[in-house]
Short mmCIF file of C-alpha atoms in Angstrom, two decimals:
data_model
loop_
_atom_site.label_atom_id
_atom_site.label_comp_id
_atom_site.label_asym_id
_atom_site.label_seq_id
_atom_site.Cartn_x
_atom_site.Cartn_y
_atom_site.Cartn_z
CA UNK A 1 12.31 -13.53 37.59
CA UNK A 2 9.09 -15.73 37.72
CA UNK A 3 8.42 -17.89 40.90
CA UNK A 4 5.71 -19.93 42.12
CA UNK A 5 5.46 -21.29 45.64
CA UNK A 6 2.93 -22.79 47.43
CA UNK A 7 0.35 -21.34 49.70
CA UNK A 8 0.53 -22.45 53.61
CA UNK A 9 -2.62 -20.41 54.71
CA UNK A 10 -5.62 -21.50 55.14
CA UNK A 11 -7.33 -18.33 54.61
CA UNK A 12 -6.96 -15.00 52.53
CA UNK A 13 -5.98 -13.47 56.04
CA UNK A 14 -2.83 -15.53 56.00
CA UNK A 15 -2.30 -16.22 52.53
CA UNK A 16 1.42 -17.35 51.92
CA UNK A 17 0.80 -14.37 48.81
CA UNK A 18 1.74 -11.84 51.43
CA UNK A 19 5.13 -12.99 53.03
CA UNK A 20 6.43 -13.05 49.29
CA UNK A 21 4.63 -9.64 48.31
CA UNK A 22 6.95 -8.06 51.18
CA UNK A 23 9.78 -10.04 50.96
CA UNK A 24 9.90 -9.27 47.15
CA UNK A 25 9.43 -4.98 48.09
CA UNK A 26 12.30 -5.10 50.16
CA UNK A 27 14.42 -7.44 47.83
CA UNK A 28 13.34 -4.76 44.48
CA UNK A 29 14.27 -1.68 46.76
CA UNK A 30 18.12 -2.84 47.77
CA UNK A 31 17.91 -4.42 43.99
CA UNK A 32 17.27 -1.68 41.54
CA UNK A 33 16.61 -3.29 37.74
CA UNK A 34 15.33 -6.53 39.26
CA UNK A 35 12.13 -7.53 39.34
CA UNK A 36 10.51 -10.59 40.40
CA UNK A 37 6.69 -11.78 40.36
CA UNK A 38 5.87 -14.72 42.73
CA UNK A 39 2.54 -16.82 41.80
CA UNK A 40 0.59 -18.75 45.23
CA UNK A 41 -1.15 -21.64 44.15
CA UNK A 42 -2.42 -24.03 46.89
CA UNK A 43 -0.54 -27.36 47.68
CA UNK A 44 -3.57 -29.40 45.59
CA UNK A 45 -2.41 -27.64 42.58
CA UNK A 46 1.19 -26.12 42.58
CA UNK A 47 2.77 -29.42 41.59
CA UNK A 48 0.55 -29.54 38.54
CA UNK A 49 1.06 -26.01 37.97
CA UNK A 50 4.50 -26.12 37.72
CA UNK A 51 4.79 -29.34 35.66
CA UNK A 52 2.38 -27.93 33.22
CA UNK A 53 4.69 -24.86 32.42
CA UNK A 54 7.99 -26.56 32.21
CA UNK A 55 6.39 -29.03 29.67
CA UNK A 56 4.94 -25.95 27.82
CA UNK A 57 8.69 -24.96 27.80
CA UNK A 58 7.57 -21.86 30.04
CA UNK A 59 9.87 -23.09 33.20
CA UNK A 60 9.47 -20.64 35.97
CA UNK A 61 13.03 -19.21 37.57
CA UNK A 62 11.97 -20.82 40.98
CA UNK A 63 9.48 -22.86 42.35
CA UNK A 64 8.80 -23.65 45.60
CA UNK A 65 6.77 -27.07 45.44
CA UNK A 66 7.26 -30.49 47.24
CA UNK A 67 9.57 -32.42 44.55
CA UNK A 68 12.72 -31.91 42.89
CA UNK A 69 14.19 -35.47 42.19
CA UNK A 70 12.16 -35.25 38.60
CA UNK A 71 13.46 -32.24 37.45
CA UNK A 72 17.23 -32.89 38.81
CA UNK A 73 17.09 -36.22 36.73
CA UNK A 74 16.27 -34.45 33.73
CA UNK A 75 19.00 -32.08 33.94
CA UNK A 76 16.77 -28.81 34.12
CA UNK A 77 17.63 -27.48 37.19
CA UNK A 78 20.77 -25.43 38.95
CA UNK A 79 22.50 -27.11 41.43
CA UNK A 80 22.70 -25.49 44.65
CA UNK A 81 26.54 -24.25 44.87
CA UNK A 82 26.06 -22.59 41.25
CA UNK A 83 23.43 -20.47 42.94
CA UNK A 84 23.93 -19.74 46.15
CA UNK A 85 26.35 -17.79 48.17
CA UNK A 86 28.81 -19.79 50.31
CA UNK A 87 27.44 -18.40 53.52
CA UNK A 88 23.85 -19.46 52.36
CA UNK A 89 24.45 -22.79 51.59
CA UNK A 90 26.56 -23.85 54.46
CA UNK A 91 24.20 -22.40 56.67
CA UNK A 92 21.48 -25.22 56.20
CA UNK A 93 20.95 -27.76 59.26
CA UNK A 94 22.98 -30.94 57.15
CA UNK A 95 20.30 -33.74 57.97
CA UNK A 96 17.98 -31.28 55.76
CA UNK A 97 20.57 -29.94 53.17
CA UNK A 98 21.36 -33.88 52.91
CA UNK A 99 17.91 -34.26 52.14
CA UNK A 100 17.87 -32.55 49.39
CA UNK A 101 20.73 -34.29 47.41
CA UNK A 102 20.75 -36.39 44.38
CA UNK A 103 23.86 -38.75 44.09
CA UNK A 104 25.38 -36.66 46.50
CA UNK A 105 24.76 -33.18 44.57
CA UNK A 106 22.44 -31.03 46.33
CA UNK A 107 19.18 -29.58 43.88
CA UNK A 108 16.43 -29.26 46.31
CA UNK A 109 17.04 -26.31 48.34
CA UNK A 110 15.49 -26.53 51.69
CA UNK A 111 12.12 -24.17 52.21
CA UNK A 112 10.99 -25.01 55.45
CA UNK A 113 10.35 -28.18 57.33
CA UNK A 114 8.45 -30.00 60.27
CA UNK A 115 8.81 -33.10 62.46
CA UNK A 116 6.66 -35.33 63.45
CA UNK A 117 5.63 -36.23 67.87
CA UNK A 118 3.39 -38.30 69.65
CA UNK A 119 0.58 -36.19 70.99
CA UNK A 120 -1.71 -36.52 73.68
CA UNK A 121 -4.82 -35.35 75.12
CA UNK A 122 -3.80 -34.55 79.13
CA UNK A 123 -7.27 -34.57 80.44
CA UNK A 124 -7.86 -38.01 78.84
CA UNK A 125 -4.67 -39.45 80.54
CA UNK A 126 -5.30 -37.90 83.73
CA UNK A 127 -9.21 -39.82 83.99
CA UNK A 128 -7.31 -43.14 82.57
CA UNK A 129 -4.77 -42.37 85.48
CA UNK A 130 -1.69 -42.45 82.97
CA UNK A 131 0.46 -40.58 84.47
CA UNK A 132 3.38 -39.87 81.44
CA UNK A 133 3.67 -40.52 77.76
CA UNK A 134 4.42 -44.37 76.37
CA UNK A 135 7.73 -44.76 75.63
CA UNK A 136 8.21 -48.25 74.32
CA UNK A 137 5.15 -49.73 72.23
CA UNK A 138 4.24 -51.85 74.74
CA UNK A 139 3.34 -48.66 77.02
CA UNK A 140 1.75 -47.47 73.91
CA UNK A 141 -0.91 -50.27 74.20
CA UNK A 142 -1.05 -50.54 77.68
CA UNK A 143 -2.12 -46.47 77.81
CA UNK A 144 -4.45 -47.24 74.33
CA UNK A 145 -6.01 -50.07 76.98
CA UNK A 146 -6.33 -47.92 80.13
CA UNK A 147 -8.11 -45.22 77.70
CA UNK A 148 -10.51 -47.41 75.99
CA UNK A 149 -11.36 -48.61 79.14
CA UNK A 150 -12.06 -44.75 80.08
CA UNK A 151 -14.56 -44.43 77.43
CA UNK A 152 -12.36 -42.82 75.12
CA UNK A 153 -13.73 -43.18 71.48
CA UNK A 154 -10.57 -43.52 69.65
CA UNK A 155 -7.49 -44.13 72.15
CA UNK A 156 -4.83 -44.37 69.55
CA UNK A 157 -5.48 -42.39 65.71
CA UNK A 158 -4.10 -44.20 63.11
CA UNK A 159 -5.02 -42.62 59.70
CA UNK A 160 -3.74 -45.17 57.14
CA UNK A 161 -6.19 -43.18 54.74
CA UNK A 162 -4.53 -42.10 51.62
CA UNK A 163 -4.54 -38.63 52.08
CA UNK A 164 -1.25 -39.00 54.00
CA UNK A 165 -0.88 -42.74 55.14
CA UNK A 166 2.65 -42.78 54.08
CA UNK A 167 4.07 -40.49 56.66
CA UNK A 168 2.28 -42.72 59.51
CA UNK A 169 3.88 -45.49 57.34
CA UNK A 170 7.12 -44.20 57.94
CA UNK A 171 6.77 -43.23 61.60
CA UNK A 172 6.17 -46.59 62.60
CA UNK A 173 8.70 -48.52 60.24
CA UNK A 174 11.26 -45.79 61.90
CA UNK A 175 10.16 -46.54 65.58
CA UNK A 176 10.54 -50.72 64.69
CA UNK A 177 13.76 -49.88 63.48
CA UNK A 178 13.48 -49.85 59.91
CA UNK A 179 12.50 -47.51 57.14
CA UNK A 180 12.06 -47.10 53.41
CA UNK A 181 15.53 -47.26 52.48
CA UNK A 182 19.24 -48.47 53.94
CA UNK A 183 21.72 -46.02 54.11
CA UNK A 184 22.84 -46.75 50.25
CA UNK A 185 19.57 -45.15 49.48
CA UNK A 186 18.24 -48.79 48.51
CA UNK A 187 14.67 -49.56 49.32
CA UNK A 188 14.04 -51.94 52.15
CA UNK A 189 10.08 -51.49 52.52
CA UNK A 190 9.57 -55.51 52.91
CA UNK A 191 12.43 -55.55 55.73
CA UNK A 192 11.54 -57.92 58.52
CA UNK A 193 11.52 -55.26 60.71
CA UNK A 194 9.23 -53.20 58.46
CA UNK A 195 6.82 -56.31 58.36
CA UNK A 196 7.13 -57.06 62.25
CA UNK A 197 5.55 -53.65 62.76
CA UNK A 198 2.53 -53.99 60.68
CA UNK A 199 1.90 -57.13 62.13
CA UNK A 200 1.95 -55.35 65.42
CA UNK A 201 -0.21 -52.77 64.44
CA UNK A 202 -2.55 -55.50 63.46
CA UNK A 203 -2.46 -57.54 66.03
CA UNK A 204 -2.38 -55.30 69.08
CA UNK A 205 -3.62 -52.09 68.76
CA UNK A 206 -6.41 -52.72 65.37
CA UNK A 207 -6.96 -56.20 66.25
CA UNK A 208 -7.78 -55.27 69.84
CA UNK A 209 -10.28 -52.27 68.99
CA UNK A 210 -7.70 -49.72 70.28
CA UNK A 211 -7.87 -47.43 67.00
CA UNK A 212 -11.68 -46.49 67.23
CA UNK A 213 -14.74 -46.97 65.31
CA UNK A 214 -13.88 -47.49 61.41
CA UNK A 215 -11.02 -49.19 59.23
CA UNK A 216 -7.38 -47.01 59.53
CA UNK A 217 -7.37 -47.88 55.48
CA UNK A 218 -10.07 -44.81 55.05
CA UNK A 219 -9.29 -43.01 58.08
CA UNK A 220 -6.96 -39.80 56.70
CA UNK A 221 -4.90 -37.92 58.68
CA UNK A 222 -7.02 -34.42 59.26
CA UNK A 223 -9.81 -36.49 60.44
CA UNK A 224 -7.57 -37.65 63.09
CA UNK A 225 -6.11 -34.65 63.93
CA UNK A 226 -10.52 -33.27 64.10
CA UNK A 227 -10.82 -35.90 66.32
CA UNK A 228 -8.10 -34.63 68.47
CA UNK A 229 -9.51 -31.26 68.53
CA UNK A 230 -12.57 -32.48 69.77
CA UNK A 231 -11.19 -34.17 72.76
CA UNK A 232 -11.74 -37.45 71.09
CA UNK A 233 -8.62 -38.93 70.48
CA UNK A 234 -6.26 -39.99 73.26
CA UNK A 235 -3.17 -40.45 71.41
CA UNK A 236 -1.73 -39.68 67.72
CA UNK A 237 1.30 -39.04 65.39
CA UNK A 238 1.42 -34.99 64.67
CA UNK A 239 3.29 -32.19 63.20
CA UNK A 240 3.74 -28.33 64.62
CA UNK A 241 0.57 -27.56 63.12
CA UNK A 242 -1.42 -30.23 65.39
CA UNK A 243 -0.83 -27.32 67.96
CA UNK A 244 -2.61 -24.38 67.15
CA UNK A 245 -5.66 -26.60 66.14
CA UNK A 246 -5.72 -28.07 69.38
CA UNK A 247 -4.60 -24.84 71.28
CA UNK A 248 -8.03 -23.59 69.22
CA UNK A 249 -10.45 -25.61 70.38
CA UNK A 250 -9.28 -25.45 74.21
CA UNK A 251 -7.72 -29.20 74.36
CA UNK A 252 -4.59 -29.56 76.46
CA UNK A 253 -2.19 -31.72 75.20
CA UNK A 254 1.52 -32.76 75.38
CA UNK A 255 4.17 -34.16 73.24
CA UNK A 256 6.83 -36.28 73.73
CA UNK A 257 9.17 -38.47 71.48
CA UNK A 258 7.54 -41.45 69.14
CA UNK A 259 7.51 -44.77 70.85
CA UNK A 260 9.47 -47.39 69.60
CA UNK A 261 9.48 -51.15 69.99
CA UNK A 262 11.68 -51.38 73.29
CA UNK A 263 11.88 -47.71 73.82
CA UNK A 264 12.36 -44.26 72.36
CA UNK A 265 12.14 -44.74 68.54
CA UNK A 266 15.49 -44.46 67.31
CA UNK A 267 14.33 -41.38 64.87
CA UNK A 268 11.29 -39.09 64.12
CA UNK A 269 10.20 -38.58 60.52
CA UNK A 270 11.17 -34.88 59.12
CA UNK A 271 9.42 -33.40 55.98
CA UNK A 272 10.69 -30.64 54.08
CA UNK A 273 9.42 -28.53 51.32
CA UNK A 274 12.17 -27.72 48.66
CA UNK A 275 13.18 -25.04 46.30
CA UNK A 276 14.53 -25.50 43.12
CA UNK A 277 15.84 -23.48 40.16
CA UNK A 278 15.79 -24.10 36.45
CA UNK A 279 17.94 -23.19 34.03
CA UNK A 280 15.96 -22.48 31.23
CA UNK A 281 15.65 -19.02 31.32
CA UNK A 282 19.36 -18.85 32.25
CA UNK A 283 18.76 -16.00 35.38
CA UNK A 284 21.77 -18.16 37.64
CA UNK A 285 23.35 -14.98 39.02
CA UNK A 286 19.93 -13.13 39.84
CA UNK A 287 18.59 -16.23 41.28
CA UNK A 288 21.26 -16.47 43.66
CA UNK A 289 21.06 -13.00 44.83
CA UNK A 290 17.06 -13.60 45.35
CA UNK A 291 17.70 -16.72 47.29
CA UNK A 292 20.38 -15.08 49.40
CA UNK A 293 18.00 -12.95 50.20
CA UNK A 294 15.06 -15.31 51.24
CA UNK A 295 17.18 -17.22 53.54
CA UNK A 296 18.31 -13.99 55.60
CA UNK A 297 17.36 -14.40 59.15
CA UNK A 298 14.73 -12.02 59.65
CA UNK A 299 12.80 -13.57 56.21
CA UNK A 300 13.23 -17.23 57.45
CA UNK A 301 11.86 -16.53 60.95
CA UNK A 302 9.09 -14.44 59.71
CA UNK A 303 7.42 -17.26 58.06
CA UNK A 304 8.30 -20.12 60.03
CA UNK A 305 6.74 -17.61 62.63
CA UNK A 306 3.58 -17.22 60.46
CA UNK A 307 3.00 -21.16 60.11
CA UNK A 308 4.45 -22.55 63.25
CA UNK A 309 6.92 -24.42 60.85
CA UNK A 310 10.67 -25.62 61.57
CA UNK A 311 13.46 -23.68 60.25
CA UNK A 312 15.77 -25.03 57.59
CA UNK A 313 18.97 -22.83 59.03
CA UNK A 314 21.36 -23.26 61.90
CA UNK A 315 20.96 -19.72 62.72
CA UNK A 316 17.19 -19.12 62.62
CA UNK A 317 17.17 -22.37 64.79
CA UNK A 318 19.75 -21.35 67.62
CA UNK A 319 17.49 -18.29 67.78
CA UNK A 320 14.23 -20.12 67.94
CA UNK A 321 16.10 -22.28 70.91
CA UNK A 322 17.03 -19.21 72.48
CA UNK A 323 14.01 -17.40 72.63
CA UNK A 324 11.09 -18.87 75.00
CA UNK A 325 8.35 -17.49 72.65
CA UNK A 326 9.27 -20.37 71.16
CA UNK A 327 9.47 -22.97 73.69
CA UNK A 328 6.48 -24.83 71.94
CA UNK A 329 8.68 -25.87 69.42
CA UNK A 330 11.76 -26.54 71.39
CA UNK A 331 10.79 -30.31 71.19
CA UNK A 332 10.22 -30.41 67.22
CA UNK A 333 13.63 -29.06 66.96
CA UNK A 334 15.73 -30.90 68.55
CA UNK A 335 14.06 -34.10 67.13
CA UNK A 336 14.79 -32.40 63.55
CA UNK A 337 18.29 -33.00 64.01
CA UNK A 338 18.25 -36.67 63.45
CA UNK A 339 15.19 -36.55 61.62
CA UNK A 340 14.81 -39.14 58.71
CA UNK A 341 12.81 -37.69 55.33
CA UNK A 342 11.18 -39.08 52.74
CA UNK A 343 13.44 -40.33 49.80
CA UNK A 344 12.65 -37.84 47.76
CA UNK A 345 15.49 -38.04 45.82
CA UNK A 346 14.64 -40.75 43.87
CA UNK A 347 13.01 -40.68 40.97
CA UNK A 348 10.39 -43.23 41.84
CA UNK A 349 9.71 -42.13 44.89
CA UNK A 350 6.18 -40.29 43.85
CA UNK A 351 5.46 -43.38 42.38
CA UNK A 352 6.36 -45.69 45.39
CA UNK A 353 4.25 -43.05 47.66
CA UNK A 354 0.98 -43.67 45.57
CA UNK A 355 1.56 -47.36 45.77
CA UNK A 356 1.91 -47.12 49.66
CA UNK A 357 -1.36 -44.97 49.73
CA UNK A 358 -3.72 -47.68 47.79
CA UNK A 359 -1.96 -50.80 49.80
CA UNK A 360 -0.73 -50.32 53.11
CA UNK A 361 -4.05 -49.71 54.91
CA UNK A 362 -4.99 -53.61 53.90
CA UNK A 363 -1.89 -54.66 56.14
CA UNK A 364 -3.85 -53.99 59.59
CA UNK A 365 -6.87 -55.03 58.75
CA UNK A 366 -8.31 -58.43 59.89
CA UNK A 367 -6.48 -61.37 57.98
CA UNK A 368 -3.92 -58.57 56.73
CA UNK A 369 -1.14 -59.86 55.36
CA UNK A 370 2.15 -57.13 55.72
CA UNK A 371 4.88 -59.52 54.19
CA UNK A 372 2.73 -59.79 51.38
CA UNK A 373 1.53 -56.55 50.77
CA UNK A 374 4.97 -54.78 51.79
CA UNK A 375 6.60 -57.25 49.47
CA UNK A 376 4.30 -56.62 46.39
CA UNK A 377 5.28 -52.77 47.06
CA UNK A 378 9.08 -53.49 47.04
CA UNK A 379 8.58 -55.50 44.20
CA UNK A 380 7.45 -52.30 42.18
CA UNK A 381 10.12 -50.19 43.67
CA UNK A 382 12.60 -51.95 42.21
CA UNK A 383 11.20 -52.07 39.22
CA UNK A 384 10.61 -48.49 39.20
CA UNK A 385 14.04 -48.02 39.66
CA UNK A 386 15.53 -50.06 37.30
CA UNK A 387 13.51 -48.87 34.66
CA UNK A 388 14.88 -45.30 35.56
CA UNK A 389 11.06 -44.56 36.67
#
């Protein structure tokens, strides 16, 4: 069996390339007569990789990669239940196994997956003399004020850049109440609640110098999260992986829920990273023993270990909840649970993402104009999806 995944290190030292070289050993050695050779490639190129050899008709068995929705449509991949073991697949957490459905069939089968908290920088609070984390977004300006006011550079990061501006995107239509799409899977990115919180953003925390030096549009997401790691940043958006960087460079932070308009956003953002199996070379039955075999306990806690990732499986988490090794996380998880994700089922959903990453950073900016530029975006959508995009 052929599989390519992608690579979560950032270094050969803990190169994603190892996990599967050992994971694969033990899987061969209880597996005599099957063989399987997984290919890293980093996340700027495992996509492409992968789309290059199923158009040259060389599919691999599995890939590992952060779309499925494509492939599903075109009718080259397995569904889940002709793959997997019963245990296995009811053993997913079902906001994430949801997640991975297209017209109510699941394709995607869920890798990993993170969730998304409002950090903050403790010392900076304690010299503003904020004494707990903004709940409401009304407390999230009044801290952003207090801070600014404290000589903090940038009191609230808000990288609208396009390296990942739609996840920020979505974490703020969530906490105003709306989203990308209803529950029908229909988009609603021009929603008046989707449009009242750019407007917001514009008005009260860009408009009033609360989001540092330089325009949000250009500002992406790992410059924030520098920032933050050099005790620069009072307040931001972040995933799991926020905390080793700032654990790094000595900053002491906290987390708590996302702020929403009158309170505790009604949900977090969740991403997950997907597996997916083609049928080309026709391996169903080995694939299914493989994938059995990746989603063991011991496998899945190993490398959401490794990464400081969220576990896809009711098991792995109940152990992660259990065990105060992992008390860091504690938070992350139980926010996963009614974690919204991307819509990543539909078809047109890279497209709609690329769309949101050239536009949306013009909405905040002075003389923005959200119910214009969100409405040009649903516009495409649902062209995009009529067309079958």
């Amino acid at each position: 069996m052929k599989v390519v995944a992608a690579d979560y290190g950032d270094s050969i030292a803990n190169s994603s390339q190892k996990y599967w070289n050992k994971v694969v050993r033990a899987f061969e050695a209880k597996n005599s007569g099957l063989k399987v050779d997984v290919k890293v490639y980093s996340w700027t190129e495992v996509d492409r990789r992968v789309a290059e050899m199923v158009k040259n008709g060389q599919a691999p068995d599995i890939a590992q990669i952060g779309a499925y929705a494509d492939y599903a449509a075109q009718g080259k991949l397995y569904r889940a239940d002709e793959m997997l073991s019963i245990p296995t697949q009811a053993g997913f957490i079902t906001s994430i196994a949801h997640a991975g459905e297209v017209r109510r069939v699941q394709y995607g089968v869920p890798f990993v997956a993170s969730a998304r908290l409002l950090f903050y920088n403790k010392k900076l609070f304690d010299r503003a003399g904020i004494s707990s984390a903004p709940t409401s977004w009304d407390e999230l300006k009044e801290a952003a004020v207090r801070l600014k006011a404290n000589g903090v550079k940038i009191p609230y990061g808000l990288p609208l850049g396009p390296e990942e501006c739609q996840a920020e995107t979505m974490m703020w239509m969530l906490s105003g109440g709306g989203g990308y799409t209803d529950p029908n899977g229909s988009y609603t990115i021009d929603s008046t609640q989707n449009i009242e919180a750019f407007e917001w953003l514009r008005d009260e925390l860009v408009g009033a110098d609360l989001t540092g030096p330089g325009s949000p549009a250009r500002t992406n997401r790992q410059d924030t999260f520098d920032a933050f790691a050099r005790g620069e940043v009072g307040m931001l958006n972040g995933h799991p992986t926020l905390m080793q960087q700032a654990s790094g460079h000595g900053i002491a932070y906290g987390t708590a829920p996302l702020p929403g308009r009158r309170g505790k956003s009604p949900s977090t953002m969740g991403v997950a990273d997907w597996l997916m199996a083609f049928k080309q070379n026709g391996h169903r039955k080995e694939i299914g023993k493989f994938l059995d075999f990746v989603y063991t306990e011991n496998n899945v806690l190993d490398f959401v270990t490794e990464y400081d990732l969220l576990p896809v499986t009711t098991a792995v988490e109940q152990t992660m909840l259990g065990d105060r090794e992992y008390k860091r996380l504690w938070r992350f998880l139980d926010e996963l649970e009614t974690a919204e994700f991307y819509p990543a089922d539909k078809t047109s959903w890279a497209e709609v993402s690329k769309l949101i990453k050239q536009k949306i950073g013009s909405t905040v900016a002075k003389g923005g104009d959200p119910a214009s530029v969100l409405g040009q975006i649903q516009r495409e959508a649902d062209a995009m999806e009529n067309a079958g995009a």
